[in-house]
Short mmCIF file of C-alpha atoms in Angstrom, two decimals:
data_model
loop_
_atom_site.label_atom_id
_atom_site.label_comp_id
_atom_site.label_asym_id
_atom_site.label_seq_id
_atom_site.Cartn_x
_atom_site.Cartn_y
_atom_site.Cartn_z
CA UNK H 1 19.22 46.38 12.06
CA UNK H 2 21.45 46.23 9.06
CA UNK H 3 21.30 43.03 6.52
CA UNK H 4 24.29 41.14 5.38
CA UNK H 5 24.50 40.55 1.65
CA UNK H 6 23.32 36.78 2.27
CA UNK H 7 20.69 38.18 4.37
CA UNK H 8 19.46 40.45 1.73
CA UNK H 9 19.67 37.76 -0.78
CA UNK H 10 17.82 35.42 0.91
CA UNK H 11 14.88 37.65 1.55
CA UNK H 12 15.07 39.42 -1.99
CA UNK H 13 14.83 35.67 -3.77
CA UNK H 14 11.91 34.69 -1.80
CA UNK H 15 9.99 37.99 -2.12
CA UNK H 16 10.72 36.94 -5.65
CA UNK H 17 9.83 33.53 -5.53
CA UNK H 18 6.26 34.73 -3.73
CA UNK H 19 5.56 37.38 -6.52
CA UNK H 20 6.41 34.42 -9.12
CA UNK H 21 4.15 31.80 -7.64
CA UNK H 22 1.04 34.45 -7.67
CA UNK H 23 1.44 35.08 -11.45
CA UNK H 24 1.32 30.82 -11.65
CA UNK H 25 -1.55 30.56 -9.36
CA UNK H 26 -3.88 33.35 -10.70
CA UNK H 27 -6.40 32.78 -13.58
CA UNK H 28 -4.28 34.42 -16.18
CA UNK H 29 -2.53 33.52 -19.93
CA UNK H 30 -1.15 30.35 -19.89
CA UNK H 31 2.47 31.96 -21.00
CA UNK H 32 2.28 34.47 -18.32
CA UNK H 33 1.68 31.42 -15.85
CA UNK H 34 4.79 29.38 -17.28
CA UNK H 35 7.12 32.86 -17.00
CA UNK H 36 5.42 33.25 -13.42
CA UNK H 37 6.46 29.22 -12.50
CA UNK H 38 10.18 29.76 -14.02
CA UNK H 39 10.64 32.89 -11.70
CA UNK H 40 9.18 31.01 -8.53
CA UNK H 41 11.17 27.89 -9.10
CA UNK H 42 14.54 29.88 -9.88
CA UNK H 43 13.91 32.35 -6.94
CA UNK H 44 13.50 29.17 -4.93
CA UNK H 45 17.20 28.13 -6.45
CA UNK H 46 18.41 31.34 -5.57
CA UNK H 47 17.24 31.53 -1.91
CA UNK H 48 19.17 28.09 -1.31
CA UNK H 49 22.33 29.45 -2.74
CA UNK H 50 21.78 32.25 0.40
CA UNK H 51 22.59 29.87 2.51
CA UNK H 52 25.90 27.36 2.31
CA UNK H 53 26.03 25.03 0.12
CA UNK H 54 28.28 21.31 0.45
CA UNK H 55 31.52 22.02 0.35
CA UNK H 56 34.49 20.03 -0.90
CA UNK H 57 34.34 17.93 -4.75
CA UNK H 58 33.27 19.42 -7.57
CA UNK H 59 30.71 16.94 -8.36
CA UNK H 60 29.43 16.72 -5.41
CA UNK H 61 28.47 20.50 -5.51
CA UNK H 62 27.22 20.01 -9.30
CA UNK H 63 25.30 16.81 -8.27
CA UNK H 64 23.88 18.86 -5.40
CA UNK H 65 22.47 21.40 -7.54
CA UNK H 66 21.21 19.45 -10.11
CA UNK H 67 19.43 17.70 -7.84
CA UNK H 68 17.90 20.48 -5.62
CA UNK H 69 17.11 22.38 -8.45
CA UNK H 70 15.08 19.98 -10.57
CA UNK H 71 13.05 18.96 -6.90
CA UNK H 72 12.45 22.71 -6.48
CA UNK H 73 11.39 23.45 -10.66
CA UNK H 74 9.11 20.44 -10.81
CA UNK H 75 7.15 20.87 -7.69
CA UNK H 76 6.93 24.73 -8.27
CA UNK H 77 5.34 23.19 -12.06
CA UNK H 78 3.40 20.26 -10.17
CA UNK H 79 1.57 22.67 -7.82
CA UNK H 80 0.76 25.07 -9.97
CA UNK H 81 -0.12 22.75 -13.60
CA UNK H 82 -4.12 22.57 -14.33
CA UNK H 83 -3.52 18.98 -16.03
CA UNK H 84 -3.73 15.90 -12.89
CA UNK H 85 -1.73 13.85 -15.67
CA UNK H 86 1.05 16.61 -15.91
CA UNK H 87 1.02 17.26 -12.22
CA UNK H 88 1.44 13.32 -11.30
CA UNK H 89 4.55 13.34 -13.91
CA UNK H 90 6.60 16.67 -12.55
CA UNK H 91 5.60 14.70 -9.06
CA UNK H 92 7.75 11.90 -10.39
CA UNK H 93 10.73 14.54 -11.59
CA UNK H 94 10.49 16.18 -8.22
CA UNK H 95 10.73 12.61 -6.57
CA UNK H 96 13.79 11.75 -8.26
CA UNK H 97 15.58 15.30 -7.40
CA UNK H 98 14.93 14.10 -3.73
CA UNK H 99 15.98 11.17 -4.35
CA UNK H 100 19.05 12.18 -5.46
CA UNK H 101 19.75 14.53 -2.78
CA UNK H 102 18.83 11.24 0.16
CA UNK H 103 21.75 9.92 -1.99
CA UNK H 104 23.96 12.65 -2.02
CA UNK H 105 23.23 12.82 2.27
CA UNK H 106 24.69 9.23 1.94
CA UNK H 107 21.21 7.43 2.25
CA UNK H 108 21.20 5.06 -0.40
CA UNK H 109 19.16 2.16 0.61
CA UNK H 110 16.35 5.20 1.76
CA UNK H 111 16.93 5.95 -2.10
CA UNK H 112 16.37 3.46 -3.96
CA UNK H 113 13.44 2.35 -1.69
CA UNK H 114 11.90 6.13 -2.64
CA UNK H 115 12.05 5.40 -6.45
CA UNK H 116 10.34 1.74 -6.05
CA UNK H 117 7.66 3.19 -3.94
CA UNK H 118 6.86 6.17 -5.11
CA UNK H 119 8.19 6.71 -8.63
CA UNK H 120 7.46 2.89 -9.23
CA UNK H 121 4.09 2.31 -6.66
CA UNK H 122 2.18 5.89 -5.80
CA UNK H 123 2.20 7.61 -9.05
CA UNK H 124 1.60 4.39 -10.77
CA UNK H 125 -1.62 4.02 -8.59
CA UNK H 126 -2.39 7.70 -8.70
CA UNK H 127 -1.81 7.99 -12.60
CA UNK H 128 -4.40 4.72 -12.55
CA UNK H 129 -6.64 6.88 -10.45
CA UNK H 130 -6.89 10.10 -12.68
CA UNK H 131 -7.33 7.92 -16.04
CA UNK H 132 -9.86 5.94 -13.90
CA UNK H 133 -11.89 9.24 -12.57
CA UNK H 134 -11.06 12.20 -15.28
CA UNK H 135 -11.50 10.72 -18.44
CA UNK H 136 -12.23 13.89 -20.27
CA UNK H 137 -8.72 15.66 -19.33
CA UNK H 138 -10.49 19.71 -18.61
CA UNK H 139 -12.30 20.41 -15.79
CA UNK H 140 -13.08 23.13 -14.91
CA UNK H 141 -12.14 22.39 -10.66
CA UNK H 142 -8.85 22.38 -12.23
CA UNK H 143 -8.41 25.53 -13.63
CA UNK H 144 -8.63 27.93 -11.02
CA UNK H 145 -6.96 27.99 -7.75
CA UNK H 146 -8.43 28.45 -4.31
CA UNK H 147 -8.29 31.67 -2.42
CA UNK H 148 -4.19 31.95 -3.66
CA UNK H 149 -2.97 35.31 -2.60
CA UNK H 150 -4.05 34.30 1.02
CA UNK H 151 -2.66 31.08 0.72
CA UNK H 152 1.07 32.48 -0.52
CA UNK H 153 0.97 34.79 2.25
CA UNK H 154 0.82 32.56 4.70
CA UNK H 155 3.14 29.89 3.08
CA UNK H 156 6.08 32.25 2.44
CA UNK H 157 5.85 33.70 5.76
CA UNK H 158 6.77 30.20 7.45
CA UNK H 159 9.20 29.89 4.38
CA UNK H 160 10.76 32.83 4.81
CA UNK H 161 11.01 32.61 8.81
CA UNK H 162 12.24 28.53 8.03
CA UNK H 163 14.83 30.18 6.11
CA UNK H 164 16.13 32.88 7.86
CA UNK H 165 16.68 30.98 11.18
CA UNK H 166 19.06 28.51 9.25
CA UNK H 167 20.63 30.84 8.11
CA UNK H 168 20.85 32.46 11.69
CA UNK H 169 22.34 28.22 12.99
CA UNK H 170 25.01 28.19 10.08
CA UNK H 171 26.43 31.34 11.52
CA UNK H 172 26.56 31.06 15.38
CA UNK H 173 25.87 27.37 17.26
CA UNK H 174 23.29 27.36 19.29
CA UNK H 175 24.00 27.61 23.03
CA UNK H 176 22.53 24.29 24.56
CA UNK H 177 23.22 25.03 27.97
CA UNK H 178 20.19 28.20 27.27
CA UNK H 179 17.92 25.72 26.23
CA UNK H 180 14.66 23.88 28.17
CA UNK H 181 16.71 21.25 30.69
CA UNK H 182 15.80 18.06 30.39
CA UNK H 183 13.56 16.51 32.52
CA UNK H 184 15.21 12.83 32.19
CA UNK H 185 17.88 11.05 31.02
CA UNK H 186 18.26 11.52 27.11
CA UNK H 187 20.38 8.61 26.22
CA UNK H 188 21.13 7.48 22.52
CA UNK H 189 19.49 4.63 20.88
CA UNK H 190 22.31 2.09 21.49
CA UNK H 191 22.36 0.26 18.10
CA UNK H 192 21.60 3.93 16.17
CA UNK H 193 25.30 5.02 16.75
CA UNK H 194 27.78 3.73 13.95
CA UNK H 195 30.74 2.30 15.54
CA UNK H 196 32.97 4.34 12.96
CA UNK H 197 32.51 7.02 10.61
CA UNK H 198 33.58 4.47 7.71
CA UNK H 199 30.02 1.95 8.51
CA UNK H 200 28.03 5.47 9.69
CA UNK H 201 25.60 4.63 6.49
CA UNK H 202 26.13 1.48 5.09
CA UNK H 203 23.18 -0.89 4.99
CA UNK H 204 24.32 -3.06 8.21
CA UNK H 205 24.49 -0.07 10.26
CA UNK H 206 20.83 0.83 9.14
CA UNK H 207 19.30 -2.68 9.15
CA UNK H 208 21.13 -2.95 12.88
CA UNK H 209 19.30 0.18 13.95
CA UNK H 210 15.61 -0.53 12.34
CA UNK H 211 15.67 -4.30 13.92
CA UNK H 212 17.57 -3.29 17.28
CA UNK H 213 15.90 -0.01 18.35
CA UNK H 214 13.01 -0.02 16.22
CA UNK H 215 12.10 -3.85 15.99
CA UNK H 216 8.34 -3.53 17.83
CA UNK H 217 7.71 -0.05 15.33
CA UNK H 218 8.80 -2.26 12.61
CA UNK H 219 5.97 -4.77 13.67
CA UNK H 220 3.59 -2.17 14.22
CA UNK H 221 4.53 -0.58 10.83
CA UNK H 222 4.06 -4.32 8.99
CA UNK H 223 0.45 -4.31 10.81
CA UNK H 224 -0.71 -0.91 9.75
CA UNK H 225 0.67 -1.97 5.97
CA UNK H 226 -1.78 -5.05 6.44
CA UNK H 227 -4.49 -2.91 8.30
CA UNK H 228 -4.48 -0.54 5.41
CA UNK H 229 -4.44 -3.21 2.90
CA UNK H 230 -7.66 -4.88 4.04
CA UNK H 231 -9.50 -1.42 4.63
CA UNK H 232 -8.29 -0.02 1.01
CA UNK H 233 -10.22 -3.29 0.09
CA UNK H 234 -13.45 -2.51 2.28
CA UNK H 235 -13.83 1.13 1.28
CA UNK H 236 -13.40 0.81 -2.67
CA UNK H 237 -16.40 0.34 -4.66
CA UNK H 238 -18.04 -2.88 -5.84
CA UNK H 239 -18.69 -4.15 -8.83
CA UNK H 240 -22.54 -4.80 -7.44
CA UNK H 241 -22.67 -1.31 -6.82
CA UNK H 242 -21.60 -0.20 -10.14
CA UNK H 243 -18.29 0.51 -11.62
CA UNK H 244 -16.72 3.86 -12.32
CA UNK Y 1 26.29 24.00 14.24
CA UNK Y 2 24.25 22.91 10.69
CA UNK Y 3 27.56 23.92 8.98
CA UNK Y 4 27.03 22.94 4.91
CA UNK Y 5 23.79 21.35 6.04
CA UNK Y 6 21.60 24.32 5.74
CA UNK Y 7 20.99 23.80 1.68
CA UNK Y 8 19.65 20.09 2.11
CA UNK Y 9 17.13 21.75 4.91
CA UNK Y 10 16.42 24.89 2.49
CA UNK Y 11 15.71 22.96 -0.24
CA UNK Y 12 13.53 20.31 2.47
CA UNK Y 13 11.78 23.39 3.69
CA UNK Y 14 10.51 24.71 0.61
CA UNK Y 15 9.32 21.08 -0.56
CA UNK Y 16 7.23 21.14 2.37
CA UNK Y 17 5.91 25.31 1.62
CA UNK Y 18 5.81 23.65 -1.78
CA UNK Y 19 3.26 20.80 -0.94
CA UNK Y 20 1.37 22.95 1.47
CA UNK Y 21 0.84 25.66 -0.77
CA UNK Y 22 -0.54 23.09 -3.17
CA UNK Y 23 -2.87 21.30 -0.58
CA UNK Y 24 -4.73 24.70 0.22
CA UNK Y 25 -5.06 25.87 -3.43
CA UNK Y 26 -5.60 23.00 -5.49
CA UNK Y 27 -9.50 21.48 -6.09
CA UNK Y 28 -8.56 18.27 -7.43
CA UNK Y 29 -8.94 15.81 -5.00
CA UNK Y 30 -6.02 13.58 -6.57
CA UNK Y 31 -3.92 16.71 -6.31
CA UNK Y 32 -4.69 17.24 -2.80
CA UNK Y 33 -2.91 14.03 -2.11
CA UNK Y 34 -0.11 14.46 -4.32
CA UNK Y 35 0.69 17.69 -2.32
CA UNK Y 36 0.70 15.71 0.88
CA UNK Y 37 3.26 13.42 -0.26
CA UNK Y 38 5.35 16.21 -1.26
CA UNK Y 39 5.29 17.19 1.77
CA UNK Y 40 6.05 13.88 3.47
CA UNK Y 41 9.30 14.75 0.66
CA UNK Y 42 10.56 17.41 2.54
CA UNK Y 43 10.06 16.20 5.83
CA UNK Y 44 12.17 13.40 4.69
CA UNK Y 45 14.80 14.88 3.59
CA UNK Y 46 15.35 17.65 6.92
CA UNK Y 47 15.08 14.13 8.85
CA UNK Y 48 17.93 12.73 6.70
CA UNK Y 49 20.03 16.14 7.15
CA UNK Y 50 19.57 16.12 10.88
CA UNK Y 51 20.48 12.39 10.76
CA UNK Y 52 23.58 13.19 9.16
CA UNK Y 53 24.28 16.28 11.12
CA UNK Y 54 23.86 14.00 14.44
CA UNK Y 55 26.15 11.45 12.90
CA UNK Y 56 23.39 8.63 13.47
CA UNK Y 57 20.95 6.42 11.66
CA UNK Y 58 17.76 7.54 13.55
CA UNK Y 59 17.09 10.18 10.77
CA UNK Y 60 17.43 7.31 8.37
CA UNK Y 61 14.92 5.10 10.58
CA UNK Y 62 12.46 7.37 10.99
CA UNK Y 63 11.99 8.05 7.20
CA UNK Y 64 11.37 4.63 6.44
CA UNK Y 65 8.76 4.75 8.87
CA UNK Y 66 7.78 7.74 6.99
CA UNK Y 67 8.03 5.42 3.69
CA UNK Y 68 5.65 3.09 5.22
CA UNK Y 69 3.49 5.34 6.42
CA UNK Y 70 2.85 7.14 2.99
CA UNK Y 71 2.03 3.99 1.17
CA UNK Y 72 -0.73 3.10 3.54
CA UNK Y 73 -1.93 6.84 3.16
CA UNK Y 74 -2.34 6.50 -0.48
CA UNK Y 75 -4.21 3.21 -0.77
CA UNK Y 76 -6.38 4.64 1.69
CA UNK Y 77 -6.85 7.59 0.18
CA UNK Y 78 -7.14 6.52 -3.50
CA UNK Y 79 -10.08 4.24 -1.99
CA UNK Y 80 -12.20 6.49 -0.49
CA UNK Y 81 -11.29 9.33 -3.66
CA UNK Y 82 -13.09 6.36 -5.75
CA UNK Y 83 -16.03 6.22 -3.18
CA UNK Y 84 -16.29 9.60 -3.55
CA UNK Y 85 -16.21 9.74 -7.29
CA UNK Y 86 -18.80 7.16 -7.23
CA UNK Y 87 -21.14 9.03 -5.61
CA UNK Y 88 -20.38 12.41 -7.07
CA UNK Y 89 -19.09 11.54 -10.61
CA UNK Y 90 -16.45 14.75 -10.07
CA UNK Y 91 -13.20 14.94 -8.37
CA UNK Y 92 -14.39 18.64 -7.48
CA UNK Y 93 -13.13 19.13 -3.16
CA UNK Y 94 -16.31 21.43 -2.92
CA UNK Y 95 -18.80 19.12 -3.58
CA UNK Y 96 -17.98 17.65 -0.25
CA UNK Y 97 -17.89 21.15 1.80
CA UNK Y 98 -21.46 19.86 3.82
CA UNK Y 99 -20.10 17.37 5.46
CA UNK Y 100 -18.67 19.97 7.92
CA UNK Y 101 -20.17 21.19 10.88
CA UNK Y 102 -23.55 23.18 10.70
CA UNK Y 103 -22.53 25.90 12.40
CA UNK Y 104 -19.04 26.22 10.68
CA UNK Y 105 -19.42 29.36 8.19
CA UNK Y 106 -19.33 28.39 4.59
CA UNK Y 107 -15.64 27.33 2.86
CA UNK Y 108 -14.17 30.81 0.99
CA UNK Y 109 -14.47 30.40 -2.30
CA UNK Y 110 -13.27 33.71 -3.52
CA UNK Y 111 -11.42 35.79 -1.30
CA UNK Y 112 -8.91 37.62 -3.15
CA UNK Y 113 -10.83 40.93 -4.38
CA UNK Y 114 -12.22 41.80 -7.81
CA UNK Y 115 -11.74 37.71 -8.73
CA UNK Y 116 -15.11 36.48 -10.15
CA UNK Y 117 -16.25 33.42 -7.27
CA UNK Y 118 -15.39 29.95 -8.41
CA UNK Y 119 -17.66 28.14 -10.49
CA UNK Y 120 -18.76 24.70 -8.82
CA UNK Y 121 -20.40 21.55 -9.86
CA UNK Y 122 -23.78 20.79 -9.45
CA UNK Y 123 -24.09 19.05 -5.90
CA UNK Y 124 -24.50 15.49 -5.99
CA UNK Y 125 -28.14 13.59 -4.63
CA UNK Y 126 -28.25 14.27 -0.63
CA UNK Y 127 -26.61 12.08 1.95
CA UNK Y 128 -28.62 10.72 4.50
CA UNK Y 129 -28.31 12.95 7.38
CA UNK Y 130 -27.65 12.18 11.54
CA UNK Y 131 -28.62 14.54 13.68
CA UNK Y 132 -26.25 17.64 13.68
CA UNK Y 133 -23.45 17.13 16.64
CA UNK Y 134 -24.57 18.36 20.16
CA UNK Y 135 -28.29 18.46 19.54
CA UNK Y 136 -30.72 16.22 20.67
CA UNK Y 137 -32.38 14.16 18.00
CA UNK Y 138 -36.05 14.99 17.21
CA UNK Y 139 -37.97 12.31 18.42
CA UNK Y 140 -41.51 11.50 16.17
CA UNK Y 141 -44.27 11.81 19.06
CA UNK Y 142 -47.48 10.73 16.45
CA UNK Y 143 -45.23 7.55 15.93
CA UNK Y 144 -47.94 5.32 17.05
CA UNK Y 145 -46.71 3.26 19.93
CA UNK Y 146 -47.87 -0.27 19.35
CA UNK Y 147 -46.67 0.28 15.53
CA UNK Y 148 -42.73 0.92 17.12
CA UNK Y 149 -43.26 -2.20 19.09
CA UNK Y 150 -43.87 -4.29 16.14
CA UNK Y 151 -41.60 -2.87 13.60
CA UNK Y 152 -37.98 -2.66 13.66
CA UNK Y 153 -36.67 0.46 13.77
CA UNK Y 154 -33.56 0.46 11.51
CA UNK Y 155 -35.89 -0.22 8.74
CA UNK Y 156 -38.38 3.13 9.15
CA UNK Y 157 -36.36 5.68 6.19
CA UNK Y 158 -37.09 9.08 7.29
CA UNK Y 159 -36.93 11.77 4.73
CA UNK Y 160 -33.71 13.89 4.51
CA UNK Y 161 -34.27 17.02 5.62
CA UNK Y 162 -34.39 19.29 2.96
CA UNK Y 163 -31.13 21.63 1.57
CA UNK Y 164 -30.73 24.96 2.50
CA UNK Y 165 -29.54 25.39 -0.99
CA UNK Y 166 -26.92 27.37 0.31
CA UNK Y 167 -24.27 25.89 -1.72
CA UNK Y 168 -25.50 24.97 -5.52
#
């Protein structure tokens, strides 16, 4: 079996990547960590340029790997940083990137709704948390990593076979007449399909599809926000029992 | 098929190898959860890309659901991380490596070779125990049986057993 050059790249970059993210995870110099983190993340980089990127405006392809490659550098740097304060914060970075790229896929409600609640909400609480719990900053939980050769192992084999079969889809389309028949009738959510490519993914279209398909999972979903509420409140700690 | 696609679901793919790798390495409990939710990240955005790929809004529809679903996770879980910390006074994941099963083997703590084995904390005072899953209880015979008529059971406090010290 012969490789194509894209083929070879792909593989090369996330051998890379893997080799990178065991320097970051083992117990070793803190510089040799950092160089370790900056190959991972721009192996990562590299492995997504293996495969095609958007085509068509400049920006658009500049936006696209701005974006992508400040989500892949700051949650390469979240996973493997041995401060909780630092890790919350490249969270937030790697938040945004995604953000950015839910824009770029023309999800822009889906957008801004991931900066309020997570950049604005999670790592608010979490930061809240850490100050809360880990007052002293070292631990010493936090500066050694859990069984990480096995764990890369297994992580950039999925990677690796993720990557590889999209690569395999961008080249030939899949036959769906080979596939598993269908058992019943697979018809569309009527109010999920746009009427025209120009309201595809405007906010109508979205609201139309969330409260006309979707309207008892978006009553269910307002429960479990009020079921979580009230047992967040039951299973946090008194004040009679002592505080933190 | 995915055409220019493929880069949004690279770049969702290795979020998710990202915040899995992260969830089996890291011993902060905080961090634990912060890897989950960059994981819910990635399966966001291959959702969105499919979405878009389909030329629908159910990608879109589903990821708010996704939204919801991840705020609910984290008050949830930053409640019972506090619990936790209450009783332990660490955010240390191995402190709480009893609760599984007894006849599970211990969690590896070193398994790479030549690394030293991972310091952990000192283990916090002992949980009341039940019974272990699948065995029958052990059932006080020298209880005396007009005593156990007259008192209520829930309030008799039976002595944990004691540790095997396996895990200090």
């Amino acid at each position: 079996m012969t490789l194509t050059a894209a083929q070879g790249t792909m593989l090369a970059s996330v051998a890379t990547s893997a080799v990178g993210m065991w320097l970051a995870l083992s117990p070793r110099a803190m510089r040799l960590r950092i160089i370790g983190a900056a190959i991972a993340s721009a192996a990562l980089v590299v492995a997504v340029t293996a495969l095609d990127g958007p085509r068509g405006a400049l920006d658009d392809q500049i936006l696209f790997w701005l974006f992508a490659g400040s989500a892949l550098v700051s949650s390469v740097f979240m996973v493997t940083s041995r401060e909780p304060v630092y890790a919350a914060l490249w969270f937030a970075l790697a938040t945004l990137g995604a953000c950015g790229l839910f824009m770029l896929l023309s999800a822009p409600f889906l957008a801004a709704a991931t900066v309020i609640v997570y950049a604005g909400a999670i790592i608010v609480t979490f930061l809240f948390v850490i100050m809360l719990a880990q007052q002293t900053g070292y631990t010493f939980y936090d500066q050694r990593a859990r069984t990480p050769a096995a764990a890369i192992v297994a992580s950039w084999l999925l990677l690796g076979a993720l990557l590889w079969s999209y690569q395999q889809w961008q080249n030939e389309p899949v036959n769906v007449a080979a596939g598993p028949a269908l058992t019943a009738d697979a018809n569309p959510n009527p109010f999920s399909q746009p009427d025209s490519e120009a309201t595809a993914h405007s906010m109508r279209a979205l609201g139309r599809s969330l409260f006309g398909d979707y309207l008892y999972a978006v009553e269910i979903a307002g429960t479990l926000l009020l079921v979580a509420a009230i047992g967040a409140i039951a299973i946090a700690p008194r004040r009679a029992e002592g505080t933190i | 098929m995915i055409g220019d696609s493929a880069s949004f679901l690279a770049v969702g793919a290795a979020l998710f190898i990202l915040g899995g790798i992260g969830f089996v390495t890291r011993r902060n409990l905080i961090l634990i959860f912060l890897s989950a939710e960059l994981m819910l990240h990635g399966v966001s955005l291959t959702l969105l890309t499919f979405g878009r790929v389909h030329r629908n809004l159910e990608g879109q529809a589903f990821t708010i659901f996704i939204l919801t679903v991840a705020a609910c996770e984290a008050a949830l879980g930053l409640s019972l991380i506090l619990a936790l910390y209450q009783h332990s006074k660490s955010l240390d994941v191995d402190l709480w490596s009893k609760l599984r099963e007894a006849d599970l083997p211990a969690p590896l703590l070193a398994l790479d070779a030549g690394e030293p084995p991972l310091e952990t904390a000192p283990s916090p005072a002992p949980l009341p125990r039940l019974a272990p899953a699948g065995l029958p209880p052990i059932i006080d015979d020298d209880f005396p049986a007009e005593l156990a008529a007259t008192v209520d059971a829930r309030t008799i406090i039976t002595p944990s057993p004691p540790d095997d010290g396996e895990y200090r």
